[in-house]
mmCIF file of the C-alpha atoms, coordinates in Angstrom:
data_MODEL
# 
_entry.id   MODEL 
# 
loop_
_atom_site.group_PDB 
_atom_site.id 
_atom_site.type_symbol 
_atom_site.label_atom_id 
_atom_site.label_alt_id 
_atom_site.label_comp_id 
_atom_site.label_asym_id 
_atom_site.label_entity_id 
_atom_site.label_seq_id 
_atom_site.pdbx_PDB_ins_code 
_atom_site.Cartn_x 
_atom_site.Cartn_y 
_atom_site.Cartn_z 
_atom_site.occupancy 
_atom_site.B_iso_or_equiv 
_atom_site.pdbx_formal_charge 
_atom_site.auth_seq_id 
_atom_site.auth_comp_id 
_atom_site.auth_asym_id 
_atom_site.auth_atom_id 
_atom_site.pdbx_PDB_model_num 
ATOM 1   C CA . MET A 1 1   ? 66.998  -89.508  -130.625 1.00 0.00 ? 1   MET A CA 1 
ATOM 2   C CA . LYS A 1 2   ? 67.997  -89.968  -134.287 1.00 0.00 ? 2   LYS A CA 1 
ATOM 3   C CA . LEU A 1 3   ? 68.734  -86.248  -134.545 1.00 0.00 ? 3   LEU A CA 1 
ATOM 4   C CA . LEU A 1 4   ? 70.986  -86.439  -131.482 1.00 0.00 ? 4   LEU A CA 1 
ATOM 5   C CA . SER A 1 5   ? 72.919  -89.406  -132.985 1.00 0.00 ? 5   SER A CA 1 
ATOM 6   C CA . LEU A 1 6   ? 73.347  -87.515  -136.250 1.00 0.00 ? 6   LEU A CA 1 
ATOM 7   C CA . LEU A 1 7   ? 74.632  -84.414  -134.458 1.00 0.00 ? 7   LEU A CA 1 
ATOM 8   C CA . VAL A 1 8   ? 77.145  -86.489  -132.467 1.00 0.00 ? 8   VAL A CA 1 
ATOM 9   C CA . ALA A 1 9   ? 78.422  -88.163  -135.664 1.00 0.00 ? 9   ALA A CA 1 
ATOM 10  C CA . VAL A 1 10  ? 78.797  -84.821  -137.469 1.00 0.00 ? 10  VAL A CA 1 
ATOM 11  C CA . ALA A 1 11  ? 80.615  -83.334  -134.470 1.00 0.00 ? 11  ALA A CA 1 
ATOM 12  C CA . ALA A 1 12  ? 82.989  -86.311  -134.336 1.00 0.00 ? 12  ALA A CA 1 
ATOM 13  C CA . PHE A 1 13  ? 83.946  -85.820  -138.001 1.00 0.00 ? 13  PHE A CA 1 
ATOM 14  C CA . ALA A 1 14  ? 84.281  -82.067  -137.551 1.00 0.00 ? 14  ALA A CA 1 
ATOM 15  C CA . ILE A 1 15  ? 86.788  -82.376  -134.705 1.00 0.00 ? 15  ILE A CA 1 
ATOM 16  C CA . ALA A 1 16  ? 88.697  -85.369  -136.149 1.00 0.00 ? 16  ALA A CA 1 
ATOM 17  C CA . PRO A 1 17  ? 92.391  -84.610  -136.729 1.00 0.00 ? 17  PRO A CA 1 
ATOM 18  C CA . PRO A 1 18  ? 93.187  -83.573  -140.332 1.00 0.00 ? 18  PRO A CA 1 
ATOM 19  C CA . SER A 1 19  ? 96.242  -85.867  -140.376 1.00 0.00 ? 19  SER A CA 1 
ATOM 20  C CA . MET A 1 20  ? 94.226  -88.906  -141.498 1.00 0.00 ? 20  MET A CA 1 
ATOM 21  C CA . ALA A 1 21  ? 95.253  -88.353  -145.155 1.00 0.00 ? 21  ALA A CA 1 
ATOM 22  C CA . GLN A 1 22  ? 98.937  -88.663  -144.264 1.00 0.00 ? 22  GLN A CA 1 
ATOM 23  C CA . GLU A 1 23  ? 98.833  -92.187  -142.868 1.00 0.00 ? 23  GLU A CA 1 
ATOM 24  C CA . THR A 1 24  ? 101.370 -94.565  -144.400 1.00 0.00 ? 24  THR A CA 1 
ATOM 25  C CA . VAL A 1 25  ? 100.000 -97.455  -146.430 1.00 0.00 ? 25  VAL A CA 1 
ATOM 26  C CA . ASN A 1 26  ? 100.557 -100.749 -144.617 1.00 0.00 ? 26  ASN A CA 1 
ATOM 27  C CA . PRO A 1 27  ? 101.179 -103.490 -147.215 1.00 0.00 ? 27  PRO A CA 1 
ATOM 28  C CA . GLY A 1 28  ? 100.861 -106.198 -144.555 1.00 0.00 ? 28  GLY A CA 1 
ATOM 29  C CA . GLY A 1 29  ? 104.503 -107.218 -144.759 1.00 0.00 ? 29  GLY A CA 1 
ATOM 30  C CA . LEU A 1 30  ? 104.489 -107.636 -148.547 1.00 0.00 ? 30  LEU A CA 1 
ATOM 31  C CA . ALA A 1 31  ? 106.837 -105.719 -150.805 1.00 0.00 ? 31  ALA A CA 1 
ATOM 32  C CA . THR A 1 32  ? 104.840 -103.694 -153.304 1.00 0.00 ? 32  THR A CA 1 
ATOM 33  C CA . ILE A 1 33  ? 105.774 -102.337 -156.714 1.00 0.00 ? 33  ILE A CA 1 
ATOM 34  C CA . ARG A 1 34  ? 104.775 -98.854  -155.587 1.00 0.00 ? 34  ARG A CA 1 
ATOM 35  C CA . GLY A 1 35  ? 106.791 -99.041  -152.380 1.00 0.00 ? 35  GLY A CA 1 
ATOM 36  C CA . ALA A 1 36  ? 105.976 -97.261  -149.137 1.00 0.00 ? 36  ALA A CA 1 
ATOM 37  C CA . ALA A 1 37  ? 104.001 -94.092  -149.772 1.00 0.00 ? 37  ALA A CA 1 
ATOM 38  C CA . THR A 1 38  ? 101.506 -91.944  -147.961 1.00 0.00 ? 38  THR A CA 1 
ATOM 39  C CA . ILE A 1 39  ? 97.968  -91.874  -149.239 1.00 0.00 ? 39  ILE A CA 1 
ATOM 40  C CA . ASP A 1 40  ? 98.203  -88.259  -150.408 1.00 0.00 ? 40  ASP A CA 1 
ATOM 41  C CA . GLU A 1 41  ? 101.606 -88.709  -152.086 1.00 0.00 ? 41  GLU A CA 1 
ATOM 42  C CA . THR A 1 42  ? 101.810 -88.876  -155.872 1.00 0.00 ? 42  THR A CA 1 
ATOM 43  C CA . HIS A 1 43  ? 104.772 -90.221  -157.833 1.00 0.00 ? 43  HIS A CA 1 
ATOM 44  C CA . ALA A 1 44  ? 105.633 -89.298  -161.393 1.00 0.00 ? 44  ALA A CA 1 
ATOM 45  C CA . ALA A 1 45  ? 105.009 -92.020  -163.965 1.00 0.00 ? 45  ALA A CA 1 
ATOM 46  C CA . GLU A 1 46  ? 108.023 -93.918  -165.247 1.00 0.00 ? 46  GLU A CA 1 
ATOM 47  C CA . LYS A 1 47  ? 109.292 -93.136  -168.719 1.00 0.00 ? 47  LYS A CA 1 
ATOM 48  C CA . LEU A 1 48  ? 107.833 -95.325  -171.457 1.00 0.00 ? 48  LEU A CA 1 
ATOM 49  C CA . LYS A 1 49  ? 109.900 -98.404  -172.234 1.00 0.00 ? 49  LYS A CA 1 
ATOM 50  C CA . ARG A 1 50  ? 111.749 -98.708  -175.522 1.00 0.00 ? 50  ARG A CA 1 
ATOM 51  C CA . VAL A 1 51  ? 109.786 -100.856 -177.954 1.00 0.00 ? 51  VAL A CA 1 
ATOM 52  C CA . ILE A 1 52  ? 111.798 -103.493 -179.777 1.00 0.00 ? 52  ILE A CA 1 
ATOM 53  C CA . LYS A 1 53  ? 111.042 -102.570 -183.391 1.00 0.00 ? 53  LYS A CA 1 
ATOM 54  C CA . ASP A 1 54  ? 110.078 -105.267 -185.874 1.00 0.00 ? 54  ASP A CA 1 
ATOM 55  C CA . LYS A 1 55  ? 112.141 -107.993 -184.250 1.00 0.00 ? 55  LYS A CA 1 
ATOM 56  C CA . ASN A 1 56  ? 111.149 -111.631 -184.086 1.00 0.00 ? 56  ASN A CA 1 
ATOM 57  C CA . PRO A 1 57  ? 108.543 -112.136 -181.375 1.00 0.00 ? 57  PRO A CA 1 
ATOM 58  C CA . ILE A 1 58  ? 109.637 -113.325 -177.942 1.00 0.00 ? 58  ILE A CA 1 
ATOM 59  C CA . ALA A 1 59  ? 109.155 -117.088 -177.611 1.00 0.00 ? 59  ALA A CA 1 
ATOM 60  C CA . ARG A 1 60  ? 106.062 -118.317 -175.794 1.00 0.00 ? 60  ARG A CA 1 
ATOM 61  C CA . ASN A 1 61  ? 106.355 -120.255 -172.539 1.00 0.00 ? 61  ASN A CA 1 
ATOM 62  C CA . TYR A 1 62  ? 103.101 -122.228 -172.434 1.00 0.00 ? 62  TYR A CA 1 
ATOM 63  C CA . VAL A 1 63  ? 100.353 -123.522 -174.704 1.00 0.00 ? 63  VAL A CA 1 
ATOM 64  C CA . HIS A 1 64  ? 97.773  -120.854 -175.654 1.00 0.00 ? 64  HIS A CA 1 
ATOM 65  C CA . GLN A 1 65  ? 99.954  -118.026 -174.350 1.00 0.00 ? 65  GLN A CA 1 
ATOM 66  C CA . PRO A 1 66  ? 99.048  -114.897 -176.333 1.00 0.00 ? 66  PRO A CA 1 
ATOM 67  C CA . PRO A 1 67  ? 102.058 -113.843 -178.405 1.00 0.00 ? 67  PRO A CA 1 
ATOM 68  C CA . VAL A 1 68  ? 103.549 -110.432 -177.723 1.00 0.00 ? 68  VAL A CA 1 
ATOM 69  C CA . ILE A 1 69  ? 103.397 -107.728 -180.386 1.00 0.00 ? 69  ILE A CA 1 
ATOM 70  C CA . PRO A 1 70  ? 106.776 -107.063 -182.075 1.00 0.00 ? 70  PRO A CA 1 
ATOM 71  C CA . HIS A 1 71  ? 105.965 -103.470 -183.075 1.00 0.00 ? 71  HIS A CA 1 
ATOM 72  C CA . GLN A 1 72  ? 104.671 -100.199 -181.637 1.00 0.00 ? 72  GLN A CA 1 
ATOM 73  C CA . THR A 1 73  ? 100.938 -100.014 -180.899 1.00 0.00 ? 73  THR A CA 1 
ATOM 74  C CA . ARG A 1 74  ? 100.744 -96.578  -179.282 1.00 0.00 ? 74  ARG A CA 1 
ATOM 75  C CA . GLY A 1 75  ? 97.913  -94.653  -180.911 1.00 0.00 ? 75  GLY A CA 1 
ATOM 76  C CA . TYR A 1 76  ? 96.211  -97.768  -182.290 1.00 0.00 ? 76  TYR A CA 1 
ATOM 77  C CA . ARG A 1 77  ? 92.468  -97.391  -182.140 1.00 0.00 ? 77  ARG A CA 1 
ATOM 78  C CA . VAL A 1 78  ? 90.746  -100.512 -180.855 1.00 0.00 ? 78  VAL A CA 1 
ATOM 79  C CA . ASP A 1 79  ? 87.194  -99.769  -179.824 1.00 0.00 ? 79  ASP A CA 1 
ATOM 80  C CA . LEU A 1 80  ? 83.629  -100.764 -180.600 1.00 0.00 ? 80  LEU A CA 1 
ATOM 81  C CA . ASN A 1 81  ? 83.701  -99.060  -184.018 1.00 0.00 ? 81  ASN A CA 1 
ATOM 82  C CA . SER A 1 82  ? 87.172  -99.927  -185.314 1.00 0.00 ? 82  SER A CA 1 
ATOM 83  C CA . ASN A 1 83  ? 90.152  -102.182 -184.742 1.00 0.00 ? 83  ASN A CA 1 
ATOM 84  C CA . LYS A 1 84  ? 93.477  -100.997 -186.192 1.00 0.00 ? 84  LYS A CA 1 
ATOM 85  C CA . CYS A 1 85  ? 95.040  -104.438 -185.622 1.00 0.00 ? 85  CYS A CA 1 
ATOM 86  C CA . LEU A 1 86  ? 92.671  -106.044 -188.124 1.00 0.00 ? 86  LEU A CA 1 
ATOM 87  C CA . ASN A 1 87  ? 93.886  -103.692 -190.879 1.00 0.00 ? 87  ASN A CA 1 
ATOM 88  C CA . CYS A 1 88  ? 96.965  -105.925 -191.142 1.00 0.00 ? 88  CYS A CA 1 
ATOM 89  C CA . HIS A 1 89  ? 96.269  -109.133 -189.189 1.00 0.00 ? 89  HIS A CA 1 
ATOM 90  C CA . SER A 1 90  ? 92.824  -110.108 -190.513 1.00 0.00 ? 90  SER A CA 1 
ATOM 91  C CA . TRP A 1 91  ? 92.759  -113.056 -192.900 1.00 0.00 ? 91  TRP A CA 1 
ATOM 92  C CA . LYS A 1 92  ? 91.717  -110.677 -195.664 1.00 0.00 ? 92  LYS A CA 1 
ATOM 93  C CA . TYR A 1 93  ? 94.837  -108.468 -195.421 1.00 0.00 ? 93  TYR A CA 1 
ATOM 94  C CA . ALA A 1 94  ? 97.539  -110.646 -193.806 1.00 0.00 ? 94  ALA A CA 1 
ATOM 95  C CA . ALA A 1 95  ? 99.037  -111.987 -197.051 1.00 0.00 ? 95  ALA A CA 1 
ATOM 96  C CA . GLU A 1 96  ? 99.091  -108.490 -198.555 1.00 0.00 ? 96  GLU A CA 1 
ATOM 97  C CA . THR A 1 97  ? 100.740 -106.860 -195.519 1.00 0.00 ? 97  THR A CA 1 
ATOM 98  C CA . GLY A 1 98  ? 103.003 -109.737 -194.496 1.00 0.00 ? 98  GLY A CA 1 
ATOM 99  C CA . ALA A 1 99  ? 101.525 -109.753 -190.990 1.00 0.00 ? 99  ALA A CA 1 
ATOM 100 C CA . THR A 1 100 ? 100.702 -112.878 -188.997 1.00 0.00 ? 100 THR A CA 1 
ATOM 101 C CA . LYS A 1 101 ? 97.081  -113.968 -189.465 1.00 0.00 ? 101 LYS A CA 1 
ATOM 102 C CA . ILE A 1 102 ? 94.939  -113.992 -186.370 1.00 0.00 ? 102 ILE A CA 1 
ATOM 103 C CA . SER A 1 103 ? 94.346  -117.454 -184.975 1.00 0.00 ? 103 SER A CA 1 
ATOM 104 C CA . LEU A 1 104 ? 91.309  -119.521 -185.885 1.00 0.00 ? 104 LEU A CA 1 
ATOM 105 C CA . THR A 1 105 ? 90.457  -119.535 -182.175 1.00 0.00 ? 105 THR A CA 1 
ATOM 106 C CA . HIS A 1 106 ? 89.562  -115.847 -182.530 1.00 0.00 ? 106 HIS A CA 1 
ATOM 107 C CA . PHE A 1 107 ? 86.589  -116.870 -184.710 1.00 0.00 ? 107 PHE A CA 1 
ATOM 108 C CA . GLU A 1 108 ? 84.995  -119.141 -182.089 1.00 0.00 ? 108 GLU A CA 1 
ATOM 109 C CA . ASP A 1 109 ? 82.296  -118.104 -179.651 1.00 0.00 ? 109 ASP A CA 1 
ATOM 110 C CA . ARG A 1 110 ? 82.323  -119.297 -176.044 1.00 0.00 ? 110 ARG A CA 1 
ATOM 111 C CA . ASP A 1 111 ? 80.429  -122.457 -177.054 1.00 0.00 ? 111 ASP A CA 1 
ATOM 112 C CA . GLY A 1 112 ? 83.066  -123.410 -179.645 1.00 0.00 ? 112 GLY A CA 1 
ATOM 113 C CA . LYS A 1 113 ? 80.916  -122.526 -182.664 1.00 0.00 ? 113 LYS A CA 1 
ATOM 114 C CA . THR A 1 114 ? 82.860  -121.036 -185.576 1.00 0.00 ? 114 THR A CA 1 
ATOM 115 C CA . LEU A 1 115 ? 81.759  -117.549 -186.605 1.00 0.00 ? 115 LEU A CA 1 
ATOM 116 C CA . SER A 1 116 ? 82.226  -115.779 -189.940 1.00 0.00 ? 116 SER A CA 1 
ATOM 117 C CA . ASP A 1 117 ? 84.001  -112.850 -188.269 1.00 0.00 ? 117 ASP A CA 1 
ATOM 118 C CA . VAL A 1 118 ? 86.147  -112.250 -185.202 1.00 0.00 ? 118 VAL A CA 1 
ATOM 119 C CA . SER A 1 119 ? 84.332  -113.205 -182.015 1.00 0.00 ? 119 SER A CA 1 
ATOM 120 C CA . PRO A 1 120 ? 83.311  -110.250 -179.844 1.00 0.00 ? 120 PRO A CA 1 
ATOM 121 C CA . ARG A 1 121 ? 85.210  -111.797 -176.930 1.00 0.00 ? 121 ARG A CA 1 
ATOM 122 C CA . ARG A 1 122 ? 88.428  -111.758 -179.008 1.00 0.00 ? 122 ARG A CA 1 
ATOM 123 C CA . TYR A 1 123 ? 87.918  -108.395 -180.745 1.00 0.00 ? 123 TYR A CA 1 
ATOM 124 C CA . PHE A 1 124 ? 89.814  -106.217 -178.232 1.00 0.00 ? 124 PHE A CA 1 
ATOM 125 C CA . CYS A 1 125 ? 93.339  -107.472 -179.008 1.00 0.00 ? 125 CYS A CA 1 
ATOM 126 C CA . LEU A 1 126 ? 95.204  -105.405 -176.420 1.00 0.00 ? 126 LEU A CA 1 
ATOM 127 C CA . GLN A 1 127 ? 93.429  -107.160 -173.549 1.00 0.00 ? 127 GLN A CA 1 
ATOM 128 C CA . CYS A 1 128 ? 95.656  -110.204 -174.098 1.00 0.00 ? 128 CYS A CA 1 
ATOM 129 C CA . HIS A 1 129 ? 98.442  -109.129 -176.442 1.00 0.00 ? 129 HIS A CA 1 
ATOM 130 C CA . VAL A 1 130 ? 101.038 -106.614 -175.235 1.00 0.00 ? 130 VAL A CA 1 
ATOM 131 C CA . THR A 1 131 ? 103.826 -104.811 -177.047 1.00 0.00 ? 131 THR A CA 1 
ATOM 132 C CA . GLN A 1 132 ? 107.197 -106.406 -176.338 1.00 0.00 ? 132 GLN A CA 1 
ATOM 133 C CA . ALA A 1 133 ? 109.530 -103.902 -174.765 1.00 0.00 ? 133 ALA A CA 1 
ATOM 134 C CA . ASP A 1 134 ? 113.078 -103.715 -173.525 1.00 0.00 ? 134 ASP A CA 1 
ATOM 135 C CA . ALA A 1 135 ? 112.118 -103.772 -169.858 1.00 0.00 ? 135 ALA A CA 1 
ATOM 136 C CA . ALA A 1 136 ? 113.239 -105.615 -166.762 1.00 0.00 ? 136 ALA A CA 1 
ATOM 137 C CA . PRO A 1 137 ? 110.615 -107.777 -165.002 1.00 0.00 ? 137 PRO A CA 1 
ATOM 138 C CA . LEU A 1 138 ? 108.742 -105.978 -162.217 1.00 0.00 ? 138 LEU A CA 1 
ATOM 139 C CA . VAL A 1 139 ? 109.013 -108.989 -159.912 1.00 0.00 ? 139 VAL A CA 1 
ATOM 140 C CA . ASP A 1 140 ? 111.278 -112.038 -159.779 1.00 0.00 ? 140 ASP A CA 1 
ATOM 141 C CA . ASN A 1 141 ? 109.926 -115.012 -161.668 1.00 0.00 ? 141 ASN A CA 1 
ATOM 142 C CA . THR A 1 142 ? 111.080 -118.617 -161.453 1.00 0.00 ? 142 THR A CA 1 
ATOM 143 C CA . PHE A 1 143 ? 108.650 -119.938 -164.081 1.00 0.00 ? 143 PHE A CA 1 
ATOM 144 C CA . GLU A 1 144 ? 110.111 -122.660 -166.303 1.00 0.00 ? 144 GLU A CA 1 
ATOM 145 C CA . PRO A 1 145 ? 108.420 -123.521 -169.610 1.00 0.00 ? 145 PRO A CA 1 
ATOM 146 C CA . ILE A 1 146 ? 107.483 -127.125 -170.276 1.00 0.00 ? 146 ILE A CA 1 
ATOM 147 C CA . GLU A 1 147 ? 110.229 -129.041 -172.025 1.00 0.00 ? 147 GLU A CA 1 
ATOM 148 C CA . SER A 1 148 ? 108.328 -129.492 -175.313 1.00 0.00 ? 148 SER A CA 1 
ATOM 149 C CA . LEU A 1 149 ? 108.117 -125.710 -175.774 1.00 0.00 ? 149 LEU A CA 1 
ATOM 150 C CA . SER A 1 150 ? 111.754 -125.087 -174.947 1.00 0.00 ? 150 SER A CA 1 
ATOM 151 C CA . ASN A 1 151 ? 113.865 -123.452 -177.673 1.00 0.00 ? 151 ASN A CA 1 
ATOM 152 C CA . GLU A 1 152 ? 116.960 -125.378 -176.625 1.00 0.00 ? 152 GLU A CA 1 
# 
């Protein structure tokens, strides 16, 4: 009986129409960044955005917002064995390089204890910090910063 069920299932897949891969993605009425596309369709990647070189950082909108990076980071190695960001931004080298020192919060573990080195949960900088670029927002945003952080 199990063999018969298996044979029926295999036969059903064998005679199924090959057009299944060309079904259109249904976003459920939501507009997507990708747009309408078939499953087997591939789009070329957009060109890389122009990085704003060594300009003052973009203002932050809320407390504890990670600041954006005002310089190029392409090719920076940030992995388990090395962190290119710390070559300039660590407390040891910041005065010498003129870079902003990393925040004291980066030396705290999840229990709030201060460590002698950067916390492992804050070591991978590019998880939170992104390079500022001359790019239009992907989606409309009506966010308003709190009044005390306003630059006006």
